[in-house]
XYZ file of C-alpha atoms in Angstrom:
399
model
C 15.639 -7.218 -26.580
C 13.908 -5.615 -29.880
C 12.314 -9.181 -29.887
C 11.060 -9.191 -25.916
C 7.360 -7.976 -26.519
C 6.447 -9.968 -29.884
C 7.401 -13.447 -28.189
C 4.717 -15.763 -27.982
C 6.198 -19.200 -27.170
C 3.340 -19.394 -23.885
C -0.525 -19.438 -23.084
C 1.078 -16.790 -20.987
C 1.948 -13.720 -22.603
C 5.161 -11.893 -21.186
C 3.514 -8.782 -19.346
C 6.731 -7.199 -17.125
C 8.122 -4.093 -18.634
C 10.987 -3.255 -20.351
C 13.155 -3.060 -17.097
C 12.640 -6.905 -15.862
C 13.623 -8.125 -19.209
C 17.126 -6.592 -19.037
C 16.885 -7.861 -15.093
C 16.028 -11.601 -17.096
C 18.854 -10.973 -19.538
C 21.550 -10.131 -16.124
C 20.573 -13.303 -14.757
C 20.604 -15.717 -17.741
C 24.303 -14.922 -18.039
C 24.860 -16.335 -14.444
C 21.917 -18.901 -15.158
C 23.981 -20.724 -18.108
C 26.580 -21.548 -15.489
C 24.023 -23.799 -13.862
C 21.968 -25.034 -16.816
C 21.570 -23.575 -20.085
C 18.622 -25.620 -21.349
C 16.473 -23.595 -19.016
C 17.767 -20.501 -21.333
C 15.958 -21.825 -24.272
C 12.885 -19.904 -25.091
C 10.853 -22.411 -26.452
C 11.462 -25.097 -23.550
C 8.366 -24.619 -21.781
C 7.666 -26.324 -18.238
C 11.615 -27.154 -18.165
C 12.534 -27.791 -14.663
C 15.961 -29.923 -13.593
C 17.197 -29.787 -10.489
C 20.099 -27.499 -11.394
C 16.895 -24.970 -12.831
C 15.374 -24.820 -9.553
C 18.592 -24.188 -7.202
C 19.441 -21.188 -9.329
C 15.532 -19.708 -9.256
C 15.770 -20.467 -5.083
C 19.410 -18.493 -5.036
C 19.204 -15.948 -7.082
C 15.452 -14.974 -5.616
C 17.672 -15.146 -2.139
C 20.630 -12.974 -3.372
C 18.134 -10.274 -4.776
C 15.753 -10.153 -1.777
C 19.109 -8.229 -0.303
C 17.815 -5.347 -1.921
C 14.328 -5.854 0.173
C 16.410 -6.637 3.844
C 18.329 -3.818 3.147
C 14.756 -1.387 2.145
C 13.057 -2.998 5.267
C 16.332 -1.623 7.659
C 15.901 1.831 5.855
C 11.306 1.711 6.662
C 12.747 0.386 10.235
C 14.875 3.493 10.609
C 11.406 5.385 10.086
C 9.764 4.293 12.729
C 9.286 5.745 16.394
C 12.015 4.368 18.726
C 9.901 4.704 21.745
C 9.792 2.088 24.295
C 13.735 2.282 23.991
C 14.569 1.298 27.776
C 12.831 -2.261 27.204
C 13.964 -5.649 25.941
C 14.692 -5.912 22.243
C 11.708 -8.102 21.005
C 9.677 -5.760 22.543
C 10.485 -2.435 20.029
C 8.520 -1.291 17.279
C 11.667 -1.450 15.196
C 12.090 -4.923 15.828
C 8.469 -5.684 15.503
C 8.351 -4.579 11.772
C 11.600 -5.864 10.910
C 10.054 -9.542 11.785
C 6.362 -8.548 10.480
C 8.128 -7.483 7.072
C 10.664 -10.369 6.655
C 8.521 -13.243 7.761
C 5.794 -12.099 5.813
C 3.931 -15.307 5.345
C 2.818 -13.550 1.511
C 5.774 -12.263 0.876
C 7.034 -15.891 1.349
C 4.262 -17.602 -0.061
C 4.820 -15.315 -3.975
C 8.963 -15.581 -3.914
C 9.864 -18.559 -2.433
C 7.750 -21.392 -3.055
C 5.353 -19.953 -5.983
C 8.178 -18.327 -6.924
C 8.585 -14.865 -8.118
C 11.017 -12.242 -7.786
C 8.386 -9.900 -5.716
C 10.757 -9.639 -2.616
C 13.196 -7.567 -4.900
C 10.372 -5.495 -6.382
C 8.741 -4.459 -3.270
C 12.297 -4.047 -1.800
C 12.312 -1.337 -4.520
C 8.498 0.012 -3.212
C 9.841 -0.007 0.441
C 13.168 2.039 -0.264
C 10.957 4.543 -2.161
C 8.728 4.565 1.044
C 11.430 5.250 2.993
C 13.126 7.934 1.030
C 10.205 10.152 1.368
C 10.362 9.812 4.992
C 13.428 10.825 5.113
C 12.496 13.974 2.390
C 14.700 12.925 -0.124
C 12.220 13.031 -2.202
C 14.069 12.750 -5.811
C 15.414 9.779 -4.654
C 12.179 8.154 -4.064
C 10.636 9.650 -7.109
C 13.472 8.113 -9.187
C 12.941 4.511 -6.915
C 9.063 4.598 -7.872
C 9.891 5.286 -11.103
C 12.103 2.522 -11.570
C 9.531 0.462 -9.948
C 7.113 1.310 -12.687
C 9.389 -0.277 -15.653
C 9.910 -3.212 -13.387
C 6.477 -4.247 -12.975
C 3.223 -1.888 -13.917
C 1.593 -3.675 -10.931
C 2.654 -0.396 -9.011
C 0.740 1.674 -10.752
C -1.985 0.908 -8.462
C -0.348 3.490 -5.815
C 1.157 5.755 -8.617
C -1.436 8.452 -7.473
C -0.641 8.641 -4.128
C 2.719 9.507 -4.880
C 2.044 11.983 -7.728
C 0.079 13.647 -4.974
C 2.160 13.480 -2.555
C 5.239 14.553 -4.351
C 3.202 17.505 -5.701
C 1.705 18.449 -2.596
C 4.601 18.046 -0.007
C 7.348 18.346 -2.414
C 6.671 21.117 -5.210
C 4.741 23.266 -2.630
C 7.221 24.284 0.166
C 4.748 25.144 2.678
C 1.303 24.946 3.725
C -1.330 27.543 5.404
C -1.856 27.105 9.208
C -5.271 25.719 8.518
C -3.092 22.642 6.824
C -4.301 24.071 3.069
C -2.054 24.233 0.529
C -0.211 28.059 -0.031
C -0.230 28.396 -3.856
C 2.675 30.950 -3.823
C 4.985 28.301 -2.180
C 5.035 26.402 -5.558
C 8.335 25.894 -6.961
C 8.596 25.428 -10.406
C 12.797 23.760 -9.633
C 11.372 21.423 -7.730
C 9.029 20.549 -11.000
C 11.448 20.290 -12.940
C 13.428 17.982 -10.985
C 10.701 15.491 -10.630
C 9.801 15.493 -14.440
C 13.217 15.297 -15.228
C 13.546 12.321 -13.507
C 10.509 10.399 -14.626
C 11.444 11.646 -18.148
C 14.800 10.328 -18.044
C 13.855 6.529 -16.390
C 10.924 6.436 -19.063
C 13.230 7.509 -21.722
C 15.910 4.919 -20.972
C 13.333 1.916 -20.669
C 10.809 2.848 -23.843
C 13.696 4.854 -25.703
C 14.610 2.057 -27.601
C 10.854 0.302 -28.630
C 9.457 4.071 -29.476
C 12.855 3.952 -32.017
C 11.850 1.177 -33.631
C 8.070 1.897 -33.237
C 7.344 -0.907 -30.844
C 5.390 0.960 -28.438
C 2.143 -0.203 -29.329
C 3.218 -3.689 -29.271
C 4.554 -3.342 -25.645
C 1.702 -1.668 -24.131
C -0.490 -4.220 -26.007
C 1.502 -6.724 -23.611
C 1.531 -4.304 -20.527
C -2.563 -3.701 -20.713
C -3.948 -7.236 -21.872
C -7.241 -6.532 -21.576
C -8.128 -9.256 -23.497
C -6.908 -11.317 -20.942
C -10.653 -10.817 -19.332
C -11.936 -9.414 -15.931
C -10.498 -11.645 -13.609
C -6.942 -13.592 -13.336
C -6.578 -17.488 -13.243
C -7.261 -17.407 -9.602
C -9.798 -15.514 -7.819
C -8.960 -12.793 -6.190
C -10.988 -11.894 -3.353
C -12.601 -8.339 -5.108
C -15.689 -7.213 -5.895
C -15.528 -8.597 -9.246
C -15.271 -12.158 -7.351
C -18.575 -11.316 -6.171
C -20.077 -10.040 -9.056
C -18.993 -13.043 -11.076
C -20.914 -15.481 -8.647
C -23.609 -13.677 -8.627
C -24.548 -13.706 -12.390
C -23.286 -17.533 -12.466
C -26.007 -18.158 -9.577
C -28.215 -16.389 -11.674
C -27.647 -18.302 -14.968
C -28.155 -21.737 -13.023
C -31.568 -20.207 -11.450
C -32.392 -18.915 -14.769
C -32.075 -22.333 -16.469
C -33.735 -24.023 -13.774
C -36.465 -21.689 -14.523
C -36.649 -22.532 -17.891
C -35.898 -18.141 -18.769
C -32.403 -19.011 -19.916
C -31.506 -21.428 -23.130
C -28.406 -23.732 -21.946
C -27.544 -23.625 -25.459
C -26.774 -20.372 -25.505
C -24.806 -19.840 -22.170
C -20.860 -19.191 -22.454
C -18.757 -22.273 -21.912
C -15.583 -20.048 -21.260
C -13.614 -19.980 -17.960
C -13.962 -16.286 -16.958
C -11.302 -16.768 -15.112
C -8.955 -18.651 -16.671
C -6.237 -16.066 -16.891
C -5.624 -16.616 -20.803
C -5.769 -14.174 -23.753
C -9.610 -13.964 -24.209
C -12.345 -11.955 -23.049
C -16.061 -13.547 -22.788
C -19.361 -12.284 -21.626
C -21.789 -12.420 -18.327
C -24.621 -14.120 -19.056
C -26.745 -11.848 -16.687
C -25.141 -9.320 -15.212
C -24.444 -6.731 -17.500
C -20.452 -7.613 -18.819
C -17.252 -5.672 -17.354
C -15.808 -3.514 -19.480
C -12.188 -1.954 -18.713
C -13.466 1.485 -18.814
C -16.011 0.722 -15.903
C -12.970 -1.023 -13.800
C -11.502 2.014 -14.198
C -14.116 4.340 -13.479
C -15.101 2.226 -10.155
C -11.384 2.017 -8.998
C -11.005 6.092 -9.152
C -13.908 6.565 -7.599
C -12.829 4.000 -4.302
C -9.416 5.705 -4.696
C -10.458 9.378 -4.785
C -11.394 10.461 -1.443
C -7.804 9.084 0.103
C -6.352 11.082 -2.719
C -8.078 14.456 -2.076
C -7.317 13.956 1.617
C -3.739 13.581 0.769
C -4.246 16.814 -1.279
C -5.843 18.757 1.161
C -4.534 17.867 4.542
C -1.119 15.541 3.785
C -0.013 15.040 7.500
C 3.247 14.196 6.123
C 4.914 10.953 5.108
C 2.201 9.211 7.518
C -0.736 10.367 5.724
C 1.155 9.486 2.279
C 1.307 5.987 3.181
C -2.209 5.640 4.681
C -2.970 6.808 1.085
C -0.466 4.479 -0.528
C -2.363 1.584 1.418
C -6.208 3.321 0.492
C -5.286 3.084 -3.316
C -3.873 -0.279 -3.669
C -7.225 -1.411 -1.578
C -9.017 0.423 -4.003
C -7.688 -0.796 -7.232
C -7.327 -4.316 -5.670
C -11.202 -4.404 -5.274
C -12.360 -2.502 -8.399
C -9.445 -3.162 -10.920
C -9.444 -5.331 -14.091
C -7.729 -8.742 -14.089
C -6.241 -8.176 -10.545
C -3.720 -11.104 -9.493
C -4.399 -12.019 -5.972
C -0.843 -11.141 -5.149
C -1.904 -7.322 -4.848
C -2.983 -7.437 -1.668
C 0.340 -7.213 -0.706
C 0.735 -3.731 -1.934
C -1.353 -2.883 1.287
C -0.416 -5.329 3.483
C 3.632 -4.487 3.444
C 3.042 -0.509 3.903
C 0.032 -0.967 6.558
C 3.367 -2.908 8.444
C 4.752 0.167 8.943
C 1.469 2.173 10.301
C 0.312 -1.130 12.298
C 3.856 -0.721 14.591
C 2.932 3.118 15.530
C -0.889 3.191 16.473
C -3.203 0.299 18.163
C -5.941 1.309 16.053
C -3.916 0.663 12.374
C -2.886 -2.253 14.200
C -6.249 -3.679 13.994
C -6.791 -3.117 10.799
C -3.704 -4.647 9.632
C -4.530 -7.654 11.471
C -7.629 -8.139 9.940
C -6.490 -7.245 6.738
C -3.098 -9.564 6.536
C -5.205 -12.617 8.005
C -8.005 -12.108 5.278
C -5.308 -11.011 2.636
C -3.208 -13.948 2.982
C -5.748 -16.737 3.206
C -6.932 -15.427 0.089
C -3.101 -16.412 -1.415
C -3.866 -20.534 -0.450
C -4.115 -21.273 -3.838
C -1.112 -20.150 -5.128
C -0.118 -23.430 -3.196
C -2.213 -26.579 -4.367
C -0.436 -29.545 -4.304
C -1.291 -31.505 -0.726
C 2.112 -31.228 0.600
C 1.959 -27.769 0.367
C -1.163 -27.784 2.138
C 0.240 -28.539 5.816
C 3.299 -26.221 5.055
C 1.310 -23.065 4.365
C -1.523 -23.400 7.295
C 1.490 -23.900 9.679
C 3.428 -20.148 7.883
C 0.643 -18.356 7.904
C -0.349 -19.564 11.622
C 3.230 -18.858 13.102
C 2.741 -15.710 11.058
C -1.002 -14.974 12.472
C 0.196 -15.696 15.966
C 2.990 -13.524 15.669
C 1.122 -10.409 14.378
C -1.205 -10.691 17.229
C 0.743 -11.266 20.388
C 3.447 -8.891 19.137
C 1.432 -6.279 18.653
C -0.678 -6.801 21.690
C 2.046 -7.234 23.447
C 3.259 -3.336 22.204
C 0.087 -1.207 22.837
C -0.905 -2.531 25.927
């Protein structure tokens, strides 16, 4: 493990946190039972037969953990419109809009990625605060953090939220927050637990003064503004833009070809390379950009929670927010809206909407995850069945 963030075998430079290596190191000792060549570090691209069966069943076995989270968000849900026919419930609406998730399916089962195990994690937490037990879904979220940072793009909606609705015990009857009511237990409780999960995945790295070294792997900046793919953000946009530009500028004779960067901006590796227009990105004004699309939800969450509701109309505002504005976003975030709008999108025909205009935009935008032409009839028919689904279900439940 003292060796996990100074490997460099791959182009592709390990970026999960401490957490999903020792998750890596509980599998390999069932993986050698299958095939133990695929255990070997430095066999890159390795992939028998016996490789892929064990990557298909153990991604099965540990998307328990995300059936099991989407019972517990189901449980959280209004269980009106009991008297009628089973299909017809809200319950059993998000159970099928959460399990058949045609992204969900598209990033753990045939890209592959443990992601159904991770948001499984995300969803429990969800559902934990809904049920106000609150320490328990501080201590789920924080576990989620040292699985994959990814999360961190909805780490302020729960910092608010916990502070707002947990560490203040009540509220004014204008809905403002009564500064008396703070409880300085219910502080403790929370740090103690973020303290303690941070402390048992970093513990050993600060020991032997690796920090730097695994944050250097956590935050590759390096890696440039965009990820291999292009997800559908604003820096998408702003990338075309100053390519059009370059073209019209060298048509126009105001640009030297010579002296135009050759470099992928978006080839996903460790480098970082320059607009040739536009002013260039820099992380600092990602960051900037993203608090300032994420703020507003935030404050609202501050000033008028609405409970567990409001929290997750936040959670959904934020990782919108950093999805758009962040640096080197995989298109994969979108799902960090998409699976919590589920939830709202069962409950009220106006989230509804939304959600259906934002899975149907959100998962097209995943189609090149899946390049290869026999994938290419496979996921237009999933995300159809998927599409059709959404709509007539839902229709079928507000009308």
């Amino acid at each position: 493990m003292p060796s996990h963030p100074h490997l460099a075998t791959s182009e592709w430079t390990l970026d999960y946190p401490p957490f999903f290596a020792w998750f890596e190191y509980v599998l390999s000792h069932v993986a050698k039972h299958f095939d133990q060549e695929m255990l070997k570090v430095h066999n890159l691209n390795y992939a028998s037969p016996k490789t892929l069966l064990f990557q298909r069943l153990s991604v099965i076995f540990t998307d328990m953990l995300f059936v099991y989270a989407v019972h517990e968000c189901c449980l959280c849900v209004d269980g009106r419109k009991a008297g009628e026919e089973l299909t017809k419930k809200p319950r059993f609406i998000l159970a099928v809009l959460l399990l058949w998730n045609f992204g969900l399916l598209v990033v753990d089962h045939i890209h592959f990625q443990y992601n159904g195990f991770l948001f499984g994690l995300m969803l429990l937490s969800i559902a934990r605060l809904f049920q106000k037990r609150h320490v328990e879904g501080a201590l789920l979220f924080a576990a989620l953090l040292h699985f994959k940072h990814i999360y961190l793009y909805v780490a302020p909606a729960y910092g608010v939220y916990l502070l707002r609705s947990y560490c203040f015990t009540t509220s004014r009857p204008d809905g403002s927050v009564r500064w008396s009511s703070f409880s300085v237990v219910r502080l403790t409780s929370l740090g103690l637990v973020v303290f303690l999960v941070s402390a048992l995945s970093l513990g050993p790295f600060l020991a032997l003064d690796q920090l730097p070294q695994v944050f250097s792997r956590l935050f590759p900046f390096k890696r440039g503004l965009c990820h291999a793919y292009w997800a559908p953000n604003f820096w998408a946009l702003y990338n075309t833009l100053d390519k059009a530009l370059s073209i019209i500028g060298v048509q126009l004779k105001l640009l030297d070809p010579d002296k135009i960067p050759r470099g992928l901006m978006t080839s996903g590796l460790v480098q970082q390379l320059e607009h040739t227009v536009l002013p260039s990105v820099t992380p600092l004004a990602t960051l900037i950009c993203t608090l300032v699309a994420i703020l507003p939800s935030v404050f609202c969450l501050w000033s008028k929670p609405q409970g567990p509701r409001g929290f997750l109309r936040c959670v959904v505002l934020c990782a919108l927010g950093s999805f758009l504005f962040g640096w080197h976003v995989h298109e994969k975030a979108i799902l960090l809206a998409v699976l919590p709008m589920s939830l709202l999108a069962v409950e009220k025909a106006e989230e509804a909407s939304i959600f259906l205009i934002l899975t149907t935009t959100g998962h097209y935008s995943l189609f090149p995850l899946l390049f290869t032409a026999p994938e290419l009839p496979i996921k237009i028919l999933l995300m159809l069945l998927f599409t059709v689904y959404s709509i007539s279900s839902l229709r079928m439940l507000f009308r």
